[in-house]
Short mmCIF file of C-alpha atoms and ligand atoms in Angstrom, two decimals:
data_model
loop_
_atom_site.label_atom_id
_atom_site.label_comp_id
_atom_site.label_asym_id
_atom_site.label_seq_id
_atom_site.Cartn_x
_atom_site.Cartn_y
_atom_site.Cartn_z
CA UNK A 1 0.00 0.00 0.00
CA UNK A 2 1.16 3.49 -0.78
CA UNK A 3 0.10 7.07 -0.22
CA UNK A 4 1.43 9.92 -2.33
CA UNK A 5 0.65 13.24 -0.69
CA UNK A 6 0.88 16.90 -1.62
CA UNK A 7 2.01 16.49 -5.26
CA UNK A 8 0.76 18.69 -8.10
CA UNK A 9 -1.14 16.10 -10.14
CA UNK A 10 -1.54 16.01 -13.93
CA UNK A 11 -4.17 13.48 -15.00
CA UNK A 12 -5.46 14.70 -18.37
CA UNK A 13 -7.82 11.74 -18.84
CA UNK A 14 -9.78 13.08 -15.84
CA UNK A 15 -9.35 16.76 -16.68
CA UNK A 16 -6.91 17.29 -13.79
CA UNK A 17 -4.29 19.84 -14.75
CA UNK A 18 -1.85 20.59 -11.98
CA UNK A 19 -4.07 20.19 -8.90
CA UNK A 20 -2.60 19.35 -5.49
CA UNK A 21 -4.15 16.01 -4.65
CA UNK A 22 -3.33 12.87 -2.67
CA UNK A 23 -3.21 9.47 -4.39
CA UNK A 24 -3.69 6.07 -2.79
CA UNK A 25 -2.56 2.65 -4.01
CA UNK A 26 -3.99 -0.67 -2.82
CA UNK A 27 -2.33 -4.06 -2.39
CA UNK A 28 -3.12 -5.00 -5.99
CA UNK A 29 -1.10 -2.10 -7.39
CA UNK A 30 -4.13 -0.03 -8.37
CA UNK A 31 -5.38 3.38 -7.38
CA UNK A 32 -8.00 3.42 -4.68
CA UNK A 33 -9.85 6.10 -2.70
CA UNK A 34 -7.97 5.67 0.60
CA UNK A 35 -5.65 3.25 2.41
CA UNK A 36 -4.70 2.54 6.00
CA UNK A 37 -1.01 2.03 6.75
CA UNK A 38 1.75 1.43 4.22
CA UNK A 39 4.41 3.86 2.97
CA UNK A 40 3.77 7.58 2.47
CA UNK A 41 5.70 9.53 -0.16
CA UNK A 42 5.63 13.25 0.51
CA UNK A 43 5.47 14.78 -2.97
CA UNK A 44 4.96 18.35 -1.80
CA UNK A 45 6.36 20.73 -4.40
CA UNK A 46 6.68 17.91 -6.94
CA UNK A 47 4.88 17.10 -10.19
CA UNK A 48 2.94 13.84 -10.58
CA UNK A 49 2.26 12.33 -14.04
CA UNK A 50 0.84 8.98 -15.14
CA UNK A 51 3.69 6.70 -16.28
CA UNK A 52 4.81 7.19 -19.88
CA UNK A 53 3.36 4.98 -22.64
CA UNK A 54 5.42 4.56 -25.80
CA UNK A 55 3.00 3.93 -28.67
CA UNK A 56 5.71 3.07 -31.20
CA UNK A 57 9.12 1.61 -30.43
CA UNK A 58 11.35 -1.32 -31.41
CA UNK A 59 12.81 -3.06 -28.40
CA UNK A 60 12.62 -6.83 -28.99
CA UNK A 61 12.90 -9.43 -31.72
CA UNK A 62 14.88 -10.27 -34.82
CA UNK A 63 15.40 -6.79 -36.26
CA UNK A 64 16.63 -5.01 -33.13
CA UNK A 65 18.75 -8.03 -32.28
CA UNK A 66 20.31 -7.87 -35.73
CA UNK A 67 20.95 -4.14 -35.10
CA UNK A 68 22.66 -4.94 -31.78
CA UNK A 69 24.88 -7.50 -33.48
CA UNK A 70 25.73 -5.15 -36.35
CA UNK A 71 27.03 -2.35 -34.13
CA UNK A 72 29.74 -3.76 -31.87
CA UNK A 73 31.56 -0.42 -32.22
CA UNK A 74 28.70 1.18 -30.28
CA UNK A 75 29.02 -1.18 -27.33
CA UNK A 76 32.29 0.09 -25.88
CA UNK A 77 31.19 3.73 -25.85
CA UNK A 78 27.78 3.23 -24.29
CA UNK A 79 26.40 3.24 -20.80
CA UNK A 80 26.88 -0.13 -19.12
CA UNK A 81 24.74 -1.54 -16.33
CA UNK A 82 26.69 -3.66 -13.88
CA UNK A 83 24.89 -6.52 -12.19
CA UNK A 84 23.72 -5.85 -8.63
CA UNK A 85 21.18 -7.47 -6.31
CA UNK A 86 18.26 -5.75 -8.05
CA UNK A 87 19.46 -5.57 -11.63
CA UNK A 88 21.11 -7.55 -14.40
CA UNK A 89 23.99 -6.38 -16.57
CA UNK A 90 23.37 -4.74 -19.93
CA UNK A 91 24.36 -2.06 -22.39
CA UNK A 92 22.65 1.18 -23.36
CA UNK A 93 23.57 2.88 -26.60
CA UNK A 94 21.82 2.96 -29.95
CA UNK A 95 20.08 -0.40 -29.51
CA UNK A 96 20.06 -1.16 -25.78
CA UNK A 97 20.04 -4.79 -24.65
CA UNK A 98 16.84 -6.20 -23.16
CA UNK A 99 17.46 -5.59 -19.46
CA UNK A 100 18.98 -2.16 -20.10
CA UNK A 101 15.91 -1.25 -22.18
CA UNK A 102 13.64 -1.74 -19.16
CA UNK A 103 15.95 0.18 -16.80
CA UNK A 104 16.36 3.09 -19.21
CA UNK A 105 12.64 3.42 -19.97
CA UNK A 106 11.65 3.15 -16.31
CA UNK A 107 14.49 5.50 -15.36
CA UNK A 108 12.74 8.24 -17.35
CA UNK A 109 9.26 7.41 -16.04
CA UNK A 110 7.94 5.28 -18.91
CA UNK A 111 6.02 2.22 -17.72
CA UNK A 112 4.40 0.74 -20.88
CA UNK A 113 5.90 0.17 -24.34
CA UNK A 114 4.44 -1.01 -27.63
CA UNK A 115 6.84 -3.10 -29.76
CA UNK A 116 5.54 -2.00 -33.14
CA UNK A 117 6.75 -4.63 -35.63
CA UNK A 118 6.71 -8.37 -35.02
CA UNK A 119 6.81 -10.96 -37.81
CA UNK A 120 4.67 -13.93 -36.74
CA UNK A 121 7.47 -16.29 -37.74
CA UNK A 122 9.78 -14.77 -35.11
CA UNK A 123 7.12 -13.90 -32.53
CA UNK A 124 8.32 -16.61 -30.13
CA UNK A 125 11.77 -15.03 -29.98
CA UNK A 126 10.22 -11.57 -29.62
CA UNK A 127 8.16 -12.66 -26.62
CA UNK A 128 11.26 -14.20 -25.02
CA UNK A 129 13.02 -10.85 -25.34
CA UNK A 130 9.95 -8.92 -24.15
CA UNK A 131 9.91 -11.14 -21.06
CA UNK A 132 13.54 -10.08 -20.44
CA UNK A 133 12.65 -6.38 -20.47
CA UNK A 134 11.96 -5.65 -16.80
CA UNK A 135 9.57 -3.21 -15.12
CA UNK A 136 7.56 -1.98 -18.12
CA UNK A 137 4.33 -3.57 -19.41
CA UNK A 138 4.26 -4.43 -23.11
CA UNK A 139 2.08 -4.79 -26.13
CA UNK A 140 3.25 -5.92 -29.58
CA UNK A 141 1.93 -5.53 -33.12
CA UNK A 142 2.01 -8.17 -35.84
CA UNK A 143 3.28 -7.31 -39.33
CA UNK A 144 0.43 -8.06 -41.70
CA UNK A 145 0.40 -5.92 -44.87
CA UNK A 146 2.78 -8.15 -46.85
CA UNK A 147 1.75 -11.61 -45.71
CA UNK A 148 1.25 -13.60 -48.89
CA UNK A 149 -1.48 -15.90 -47.59
CA UNK A 150 -3.54 -12.84 -46.62
CA UNK A 151 -2.65 -10.95 -49.82
CA UNK A 152 -3.79 -13.92 -51.93
CA UNK A 153 -7.22 -13.79 -50.25
CA UNK A 154 -7.50 -10.05 -50.88
CA UNK A 155 -6.49 -10.53 -54.51
CA UNK A 156 -9.32 -13.07 -54.88
CA UNK A 157 -11.81 -10.68 -53.30
CA UNK A 158 -12.26 -13.02 -50.33
CA UNK A 159 -12.53 -10.34 -47.64
CA UNK A 160 -14.15 -12.58 -44.99
CA UNK A 161 -11.47 -15.22 -45.51
CA UNK A 162 -8.72 -12.58 -45.28
CA UNK A 163 -10.24 -11.44 -41.98
CA UNK A 164 -10.19 -14.99 -40.58
CA UNK A 165 -6.57 -15.37 -41.70
CA UNK A 166 -5.61 -12.15 -39.88
CA UNK A 167 -7.46 -13.27 -36.73
CA UNK A 168 -5.65 -16.61 -36.89
CA UNK A 169 -2.23 -14.96 -37.23
CA UNK A 170 -2.93 -12.49 -34.41
CA UNK A 171 -3.57 -15.27 -31.94
CA UNK A 172 -0.72 -17.40 -33.37
CA UNK A 173 1.63 -14.48 -32.66
CA UNK A 174 0.06 -13.73 -29.22
CA UNK A 175 -0.13 -10.16 -30.36
CA UNK A 176 -2.03 -7.02 -29.44
CA UNK A 177 -2.78 -5.59 -32.88
CA UNK A 178 -1.90 -5.09 -36.52
CA UNK A 179 1.01 -3.19 -37.99
CA UNK A 180 1.02 -2.47 -41.73
CA UNK A 181 4.42 -1.51 -43.20
CA UNK A 182 4.70 -0.22 -46.75
CA UNK A 183 1.64 -2.27 -47.83
CA UNK A 184 2.59 -4.48 -50.76
CA UNK A 185 6.06 -2.93 -50.97
CA UNK A 186 7.83 -5.38 -48.68
CA UNK A 187 6.33 -8.34 -50.61
CA UNK A 188 7.41 -6.68 -53.89
CA UNK A 189 10.92 -6.12 -52.50
CA UNK A 190 11.47 -9.89 -52.65
CA UNK A 191 11.55 -9.33 -56.42
CA UNK A 192 13.67 -6.15 -56.12
CA UNK A 193 10.58 -3.93 -56.54
CA UNK A 194 8.64 -1.54 -54.31
CA UNK A 195 5.02 -0.34 -54.16
CA UNK A 196 5.11 3.39 -54.85
CA UNK A 197 1.57 3.99 -56.20
CA UNK A 198 -1.49 3.25 -54.11
CA UNK A 199 -3.57 2.45 -57.18
CA UNK A 200 -1.11 0.22 -59.11
CA UNK A 201 -1.21 -3.58 -58.72
CA UNK A 202 1.70 -4.85 -56.64
CA UNK A 203 4.41 -7.10 -58.05
CA UNK A 204 3.13 -10.65 -58.54
CA UNK A 205 -0.58 -9.71 -58.37
CA UNK A 206 -2.94 -8.73 -61.14
CA UNK A 207 -5.48 -6.63 -59.20
CA UNK A 208 -4.32 -6.12 -55.66
CA UNK A 209 -3.08 -2.60 -54.89
CA UNK A 210 -1.60 -1.00 -51.74
CA UNK A 211 -4.80 1.10 -51.50
CA UNK A 212 -6.94 -2.06 -51.23
CA UNK A 213 -4.65 -3.57 -48.58
CA UNK A 214 -4.86 -0.35 -46.54
CA UNK A 215 -8.65 -0.03 -46.57
CA UNK A 216 -9.29 -3.73 -46.05
CA UNK A 217 -6.81 -4.12 -43.18
CA UNK A 218 -8.23 -1.07 -41.41
CA UNK A 219 -11.72 -2.58 -41.77
CA UNK A 220 -10.47 -5.95 -40.52
CA UNK A 221 -9.03 -4.31 -37.36
CA UNK A 222 -12.41 -2.68 -36.72
CA UNK A 223 -14.48 -5.78 -37.46
CA UNK A 224 -12.25 -7.90 -35.23
CA UNK A 225 -12.97 -5.31 -32.54
CA UNK A 226 -9.29 -4.76 -31.77
CA UNK A 227 -8.59 -2.17 -29.07
CA UNK A 228 -5.97 -0.42 -31.25
CA UNK A 229 -6.80 0.50 -34.87
CA UNK A 230 -4.54 -0.44 -37.79
CA UNK A 231 -1.09 0.98 -37.10
CA UNK A 232 0.15 2.10 -40.49
CA UNK A 233 3.62 2.87 -41.85
CA UNK A 234 2.61 4.44 -45.17
CA UNK A 235 4.16 3.73 -48.57
CA UNK A 236 7.10 5.88 -49.74
CA UNK A 237 8.59 6.48 -46.30
CA UNK A 238 11.42 9.00 -46.30
CA UNK A 239 11.09 9.97 -49.95
CA UNK A 240 10.93 13.63 -51.15
CA UNK A 241 7.39 14.47 -52.28
CA UNK A 242 5.80 11.66 -50.27
CA UNK A 243 3.17 14.03 -48.81
CA UNK A 244 0.95 13.20 -51.79
CA UNK A 245 1.09 9.46 -50.96
CA UNK A 246 0.40 10.17 -47.30
CA UNK A 247 -2.63 12.38 -48.02
CA UNK A 248 -3.95 9.84 -50.53
CA UNK A 249 -3.51 7.12 -47.90
CA UNK A 250 -5.50 9.17 -45.40
CA UNK A 251 -8.30 9.55 -47.97
CA UNK A 252 -8.43 5.76 -48.27
CA UNK A 253 -8.99 5.68 -44.50
CA UNK A 254 -11.75 8.29 -44.43
CA UNK A 255 -14.43 7.24 -41.93
CA UNK A 256 -12.24 4.55 -40.36
CA UNK A 257 -10.04 4.48 -37.29
CA UNK A 258 -6.30 4.45 -37.91
CA UNK A 259 -2.99 5.29 -36.30
CA UNK A 260 -0.34 6.68 -38.65
CA UNK A 261 3.15 5.72 -37.49
CA UNK A 262 6.08 8.17 -37.39
CA UNK A 263 4.37 10.74 -39.62
CA UNK A 264 7.50 12.93 -39.77
CA UNK A 265 8.94 10.49 -42.31
CA UNK A 266 5.83 10.91 -44.48
CA UNK A 267 5.53 14.71 -44.64
CA UNK A 268 7.96 15.84 -47.33
CA UNK A 269 7.55 17.97 -50.44
CA UNK A 270 10.02 18.49 -53.28
CA UNK A 271 11.00 16.17 -56.07
CA UNK A 272 14.52 15.18 -55.05
CA UNK A 273 17.07 15.33 -52.22
CA UNK A 274 18.10 18.90 -53.12
CA UNK A 275 14.52 20.20 -53.17
CA UNK A 276 13.12 18.26 -50.20
CA UNK A 277 11.06 20.45 -47.86
CA UNK A 278 8.68 20.07 -44.95
CA UNK A 279 4.97 19.70 -45.81
CA UNK A 280 3.87 19.39 -42.22
CA UNK A 281 1.40 22.30 -42.52
CA UNK A 282 -0.68 20.26 -45.01
CA UNK A 283 -0.45 17.08 -42.98
CA UNK A 284 -1.25 18.82 -39.69
CA UNK A 285 -4.30 20.44 -41.32
CA UNK A 286 -5.57 16.99 -42.22
CA UNK A 287 -5.25 15.80 -38.62
CA UNK A 288 -6.80 19.03 -37.33
CA UNK A 289 -9.89 18.41 -39.43
CA UNK A 290 -10.07 14.62 -38.78
CA UNK A 291 -10.12 14.10 -35.00
CA UNK A 292 -10.61 10.30 -35.26
CA UNK A 293 -7.08 9.68 -36.53
CA UNK A 294 -3.98 9.57 -34.34
CA UNK A 295 -0.27 9.59 -35.08
CA UNK A 296 3.12 9.52 -33.44
CA UNK A 297 5.73 12.02 -34.47
CA UNK A 298 8.73 9.84 -35.33
CA UNK A 299 10.80 12.86 -34.37
CA UNK A 300 14.49 13.03 -35.25
CA UNK A 301 17.26 14.09 -32.89
CA UNK A 302 20.75 14.89 -34.15
CA UNK A 303 23.50 12.36 -33.54
CA UNK A 304 24.20 8.66 -34.03
CA UNK A 305 21.58 5.98 -34.22
CA UNK A 306 20.71 2.83 -36.13
CA UNK A 307 17.72 2.53 -38.42
CA UNK A 308 15.66 -0.66 -38.52
CA UNK A 309 12.45 -1.25 -40.40
CA UNK A 310 10.46 -3.91 -42.21
CA UNK A 311 10.61 -1.48 -45.14
CA UNK A 312 13.39 -3.35 -46.99
CA UNK A 313 13.38 -1.26 -50.19
CA UNK A 314 13.77 1.97 -48.20
CA UNK A 315 16.70 0.57 -46.24
CA UNK A 316 18.42 -0.48 -49.44
CA UNK A 317 18.04 3.08 -50.72
CA UNK A 318 19.41 4.48 -47.46
CA UNK A 319 22.41 2.19 -47.78
CA UNK A 320 22.99 3.41 -51.34
CA UNK A 321 22.74 7.02 -50.16
CA UNK A 322 25.09 6.66 -47.19
CA UNK A 323 27.46 3.82 -48.10
CA UNK A 324 27.25 2.59 -44.50
CA UNK A 325 26.73 -0.98 -43.31
CA UNK A 326 23.54 -2.62 -44.51
CA UNK A 327 21.74 -5.74 -43.38
CA UNK A 328 18.64 -7.25 -44.96
CA UNK A 329 16.50 -10.10 -43.67
CA UNK A 330 13.73 -11.90 -45.46
CA UNK A 331 11.09 -13.44 -43.23
CA UNK A 332 9.84 -16.14 -45.59
CA UNK A 333 6.55 -15.09 -47.12
CA UNK A 334 5.52 -12.70 -44.36
CA UNK A 335 7.76 -9.68 -44.29
CA UNK A 336 11.42 -8.65 -44.14
CA UNK A 337 13.64 -6.00 -42.60
CA UNK A 338 16.64 -3.82 -43.29
CA UNK A 339 19.24 -2.35 -40.92
CA UNK A 340 21.51 0.69 -41.58
CA UNK A 341 23.45 2.69 -38.94
CA UNK A 342 22.87 6.40 -39.43
CA UNK A 343 24.00 9.80 -38.16
CA UNK A 344 21.61 12.78 -38.30
CA UNK A 345 23.56 16.01 -38.76
CA UNK A 346 22.24 19.58 -38.47
CA UNK A 347 24.48 20.60 -41.39
CA UNK A 348 22.79 18.05 -43.67
CA UNK A 349 19.85 19.55 -45.59
CA UNK A 350 17.66 16.44 -45.45
CA UNK A 351 18.38 15.78 -41.78
CA UNK A 352 17.67 19.38 -40.86
CA UNK A 353 14.29 19.21 -42.63
CA UNK A 354 13.53 15.93 -40.82
CA UNK A 355 14.46 17.38 -37.42
CA UNK A 356 12.22 20.40 -37.99
CA UNK A 357 9.34 18.34 -39.45
CA UNK A 358 9.01 16.10 -36.39
CA UNK A 359 8.75 19.08 -34.05
CA UNK A 360 6.44 20.92 -36.46
CA UNK A 361 3.92 18.07 -36.45
CA UNK A 362 3.95 17.93 -32.67
CA UNK A 363 3.37 21.70 -32.57
CA UNK A 364 1.00 22.18 -35.53
CA UNK A 365 -1.42 19.36 -34.76
CA UNK A 366 -3.51 21.24 -32.24
CA UNK A 367 -5.02 18.42 -30.21
CA UNK A 368 -2.35 16.63 -28.13
CA UNK A 369 -4.72 13.63 -27.94
CA UNK A 370 -3.93 13.06 -31.64
CA UNK A 371 -0.11 13.33 -31.84
CA UNK A 372 2.25 11.50 -29.53
CA UNK A 373 5.89 11.62 -28.61
CA UNK A 374 8.02 9.07 -30.46
CA UNK A 375 11.32 8.82 -32.27
CA UNK A 376 10.34 5.49 -33.80
CA UNK A 377 13.17 4.23 -31.58
CA UNK A 378 15.87 3.70 -32.71
CA UNK A 379 15.13 5.12 -36.18
CA UNK A 380 14.88 8.86 -35.49
CA UNK A 381 16.99 8.62 -32.33
CA UNK A 382 17.03 6.54 -29.17
CA UNK A 383 14.08 6.62 -26.79
CA UNK A 384 16.31 7.79 -23.94
CA UNK A 385 16.53 11.13 -25.73
CA UNK A 386 12.83 11.94 -25.17
CA UNK A 387 13.64 14.57 -22.50
CA UNK A 388 15.45 16.61 -25.18
CA UNK A 389 12.32 16.61 -27.33
CA UNK A 390 10.13 17.52 -24.36
CA UNK A 391 12.37 20.53 -23.77
CA UNK A 392 12.09 21.59 -27.42
CA UNK A 393 8.29 21.35 -27.21
CA UNK A 394 8.10 23.37 -24.01
CA UNK A 395 10.65 26.08 -24.85
CA UNK A 396 10.43 28.15 -28.04
CA UNK A 397 13.71 29.85 -27.06
CA UNK A 398 15.58 26.54 -27.03
CA UNK A 399 14.19 25.79 -30.50
CA UNK A 400 15.39 29.17 -31.73
CA UNK A 401 18.84 28.44 -30.35
CA UNK A 402 18.92 25.05 -32.15
CA UNK A 403 17.76 26.66 -35.39
CA UNK A 404 20.99 28.67 -35.44
CA UNK A 405 22.90 25.45 -36.20
CA UNK A 406 20.75 24.80 -39.29
CA UNK A 407 22.11 25.96 -42.66
CA UNK A 408 20.42 29.10 -44.01
CA UNK A 409 19.24 27.35 -47.16
CA UNK A 410 17.06 25.06 -45.00
CA UNK A 411 15.12 27.93 -43.42
CA UNK A 412 12.80 28.47 -46.38
CA UNK A 413 12.01 24.72 -46.41
CA UNK A 414 10.64 24.52 -42.87
CA UNK A 415 8.13 26.41 -40.73
CA UNK A 416 9.54 25.71 -37.28
CA UNK A 417 10.96 29.23 -36.85
CA UNK A 418 7.46 30.70 -37.20
CA UNK A 419 5.85 28.55 -34.51
CA UNK A 420 5.55 30.10 -31.04
CA UNK A 421 3.53 27.40 -29.36
CA UNK A 422 4.96 25.95 -26.16
CA UNK A 423 3.56 22.76 -24.63
CA UNK A 424 2.20 23.03 -21.10
CA UNK A 425 2.96 20.31 -18.55
CA UNK A 426 -0.59 19.03 -19.03
CA UNK A 427 -0.04 18.73 -22.78
CA UNK A 428 3.23 16.86 -22.24
CA UNK A 429 1.33 14.44 -19.96
CA UNK A 430 -1.09 13.80 -22.85
CA UNK A 431 1.60 13.35 -25.54
CA UNK A 432 3.75 10.99 -23.44
CA UNK A 433 1.10 9.04 -21.58
CA UNK A 434 -2.64 9.72 -21.63
CA UNK A 435 -2.92 10.05 -25.44
CA UNK A 436 -0.96 6.93 -26.41
CA UNK A 437 -2.74 4.88 -23.71
CA UNK A 438 -6.11 5.93 -25.13
CA UNK A 439 -5.02 5.22 -28.72
CA UNK A 440 -3.81 1.77 -27.69
CA UNK A 441 -7.12 1.09 -25.93
CA UNK A 442 -5.34 0.48 -22.61
CA UNK A 443 -8.00 1.80 -20.25
CA UNK A 444 -6.00 1.23 -17.05
CA UNK A 445 -2.92 3.04 -18.39
CA UNK A 446 -2.10 6.70 -18.84
CA UNK A 447 -4.41 7.88 -16.07
CA UNK A 448 -4.54 8.10 -12.29
CA UNK A 449 -8.20 7.17 -11.80
CA UNK A 450 -9.54 4.76 -9.18
CA UNK A 451 -9.05 1.18 -10.38
CA UNK A 452 -6.31 2.08 -12.89
CA UNK A 453 -2.81 0.62 -12.65
CA UNK A 454 -0.72 2.67 -10.23
CA UNK A 455 1.98 3.47 -12.81
CA UNK A 456 3.21 6.99 -12.16
CA UNK A 457 6.20 9.24 -12.18
CA UNK A 458 7.09 12.03 -9.77
CA UNK A 459 9.39 14.84 -10.87
CA UNK A 460 11.06 17.59 -8.90
CA UNK A 461 10.00 20.79 -10.58
CA UNK A 462 13.01 22.31 -12.33
CA UNK A 463 13.57 25.06 -14.86
CA UNK A 464 15.99 22.67 -16.55
CA UNK A 465 13.38 20.63 -18.44
CA UNK A 466 15.80 18.01 -19.73
CA UNK A 467 17.07 17.33 -16.24
CA UNK A 468 13.56 17.24 -14.78
CA UNK A 469 12.23 14.71 -17.30
CA UNK A 470 15.47 12.74 -17.59
CA UNK A 471 15.83 12.15 -13.84
CA UNK A 472 12.51 11.70 -12.04
CA UNK A 473 12.60 11.55 -8.26
CA UNK A 474 10.33 8.48 -8.09
CA UNK A 475 8.92 6.05 -10.62
CA UNK A 476 6.17 3.76 -9.39
CA UNK A 477 5.05 0.70 -11.35
CA UNK A 478 1.91 -1.17 -10.26
CA UNK A 479 2.23 0.47 -6.86
CA UNK A 480 5.87 -0.53 -6.35
CA UNK A 481 8.63 2.09 -6.10
CA UNK A 482 11.00 0.99 -8.88
CA UNK A 483 13.17 4.12 -9.22
CA UNK A 484 14.07 6.43 -6.36
CA UNK A 485 16.68 9.19 -6.44
CA UNK A 486 18.18 7.82 -9.66
CA UNK A 487 18.55 4.27 -8.33
CA UNK A 488 16.78 1.14 -9.52
CA UNK A 489 15.10 -0.11 -6.33
CA UNK A 490 13.06 -2.99 -7.74
CA UNK A 491 12.90 -4.58 -11.19
CA UNK A 492 9.62 -6.51 -11.29
CA UNK A 493 8.53 -8.26 -14.45
CA UNK A 494 5.84 -6.41 -16.38
CA UNK A 495 2.78 -7.87 -18.04
CA UNK A 496 2.08 -8.51 -21.70
CA UNK A 497 -1.27 -7.52 -23.18
CA UNK A 498 -2.70 -9.84 -25.86
CA UNK A 499 -5.90 -9.90 -27.87
CA UNK A 500 -7.97 -12.97 -28.67
CA UNK A 501 -10.12 -12.14 -31.68
CA UNK A 502 -12.97 -14.34 -32.83
CA UNK A 503 -11.67 -16.83 -35.40
CA UNK A 504 -13.73 -19.31 -37.40
CA UNK A 505 -12.72 -22.79 -36.12
CA UNK A 506 -12.33 -23.98 -39.74
CA UNK A 507 -9.43 -21.56 -40.28
CA UNK A 508 -6.84 -24.07 -39.04
CA UNK A 509 -7.75 -26.52 -41.76
CA UNK A 510 -7.88 -23.75 -44.37
CA UNK A 511 -4.41 -22.52 -43.35
CA UNK A 512 -2.67 -25.90 -43.06
CA UNK A 513 -2.18 -26.78 -46.77
CA UNK A 514 -1.30 -23.20 -47.71
CA UNK A 515 1.13 -23.10 -44.85
CA UNK A 516 2.69 -26.46 -45.66
CA UNK A 517 3.18 -25.29 -49.24
CA UNK A 518 5.52 -22.48 -48.40
CA UNK A 519 6.75 -22.32 -44.79
CA UNK A 520 9.94 -24.00 -43.54
CA UNK A 521 8.44 -24.48 -40.07
CA UNK A 522 5.82 -27.12 -39.37
CA UNK A 523 2.24 -25.94 -38.87
CA UNK A 524 2.04 -27.34 -35.32
CA UNK A 525 5.22 -25.58 -34.22
CA UNK A 526 4.27 -22.20 -35.60
CA UNK A 527 1.82 -20.60 -33.14
CA UNK A 528 3.39 -19.21 -29.97
CA UNK A 529 2.11 -21.25 -27.01
CA UNK A 530 0.26 -19.16 -24.43
CA UNK A 531 2.45 -20.75 -21.74
CA UNK A 532 5.41 -18.92 -23.26
CA UNK A 533 4.00 -15.57 -22.23
CA UNK A 534 5.10 -15.00 -18.66
CA UNK A 535 2.43 -12.60 -17.40
CA UNK A 536 -0.27 -12.44 -20.06
CA UNK A 537 -3.37 -10.31 -19.80
CA UNK A 538 -5.76 -11.46 -22.50
CA UNK A 539 -8.48 -9.30 -23.97
CA UNK A 540 -11.29 -11.32 -25.49
CA UNK A 541 -12.40 -9.41 -28.60
CA UNK A 542 -14.83 -12.04 -29.80
CA UNK A 543 -18.09 -10.41 -28.73
CA UNK A 544 -18.65 -7.54 -31.12
CA UNK A 545 -17.38 -9.07 -34.38
CA UNK A 546 -19.03 -9.70 -37.71
CA UNK A 547 -20.58 -6.27 -38.30
ZN1 ZN B 1 8.82 1.80 -36.39
#
C-alpha cells in the first residue's frame, strides 16, 4: 500500500491539470480512494504524471537483435549496467540490450511500451526478449500488410477469408494488434521492386493494390474489434514528395479508425534530395480536421543511431545514399527487414528538414490527444533522448537556439521558426502518456483514476526541463517504487497484453495446406504457445465481431 501526498497532479484523462491532490494505491497495485497504513511519499512541491506509454518503439525481436549485433563499435562507448542485487547487466547505446531497455525506460518514467513490428514467424523469440525487459508492461503488433497468404485472399476478393486469416495470425503471434508496413512494398521487394503507387497492382498480383490492402486491413481491425486500430507505416517512407502518398492514404482511410506511425517520415515535399522540404502544414491540417485519426511524431534528434524497419526497399536506398553498413533479412513469405546505422547532422539539408518536421507536427497538430511523442526508436533517435524533445516542445527559445545550427538554405524549407507554441505540462502528460494509452485502448494506463494501474512518475520541478524529465525523483510501477533518487530499487517483471479475436474454427484446416506449401516451419510448431507468455493479460475481442 502506498500514499502519495501533496504532489501537483496532472491526470489529463480526468481533466486534472496541476491540482494538489493525494493518491492512494492498494495491495493489488491499483489506485483506490484511501488506504490505512503502508508507505507515504511526501510529494509536496513535486509534479505527478501517469507513467509514460510509448505507442511506437522497437525493443525486442529479430530486427533489433540484428541491429545490436551489427554495431559492436557502439558497445564500448555506451552506458553499461553492472549486475547488482536488483538488476542484471546490460548495455545502453543505440540499440540497448533487453534488461537495459527496461531500466532506461523506467528510469525516465515510462512504464508501458508497444513493440511495433513483429513478424509472426519470429514472434516466439520476440516474446522471449519482451519477457527479459523488466519493469515496463508491453504490447506488440504483428506485421500483416505483406503476408502472402492474406494478400492472396484479398487478390481473390475473399474479404471474410482474409479477416479470418488475420485473426488466426494475431492469436498465433500472441499479439495485441496489426502493424502495416509499406503495404505491398515489402512483398514486392522480394523481387527487387517496391510499391510506390497506391492504385497500381503490386508485383506478382494482377489486381491487388496498396490502397486495397490499406482499406481492407483497417476494416479488418475494426471488425475484429481490436482495441488499437490499424497501425500504419505508409508507402514511400522518407522519400521527397511523399506528402501526396500520405494524403492519398489518409483519404483511403476516411471514416475509419487508424494510427499513422512516425508521420514525420511521411511529410515531405520536393522532387529530389536537393529540393526536399517540410509539408507538415498540409499534414497537420488533415489531422486538425479529422479528429478520429492519431499519429506519433517519429521525431528526429541529431546524432548517431541505427535505423531498422520492415521497409526493406527503403533501407536499401538508405544504404545506397550513405554507403554505410547494410543488413537485410527476409522473413519467408511474411515480411522482411533492413538495418543501416545512421548519423543525423544539423548541417545536412535532409536531416535538418527531418528534425524540424518532427517538431512541427507535434506543434502544428492542435489536439495533443492526436499526436504522440516518439522517435520510432531507434530510427529517429534513441528513446532515452525523449527529455530533449520535451524541452524543445516546451521552450520556443531553445528551438530558436537550435535553429541557429541549421544551414540558411534550409530555413525556407521549414516552418519551425514561425511557430511560437509551447507545450504546457498538461499537454506533455497527454503526448507521453494519456494520449498513447487511449489510442492503444489500454484503459487502465495513462491515467490516475480509481481502479487504474498505479503506474506513475514524480518529478522535482526544475527550470531545466531536460534534467527534470530525464531524472525523475520516483517512478512507481503497479504500486511498487522501482526508481528512487536515480537508483533502480526494484525490477519486477511487467505484463504482456494480448488480444484474442474471434476466429472461425475452420481456419486451421484452411491454413494448413497453404502453410505447408511455403513455410519451412511445421504448422504445429508455428503458433506461440500461451504458456510462453510470462504474465499475459488477454483481452477477449470475440463479442462484437461480424458487423
Ligand atoms: Zn517503427
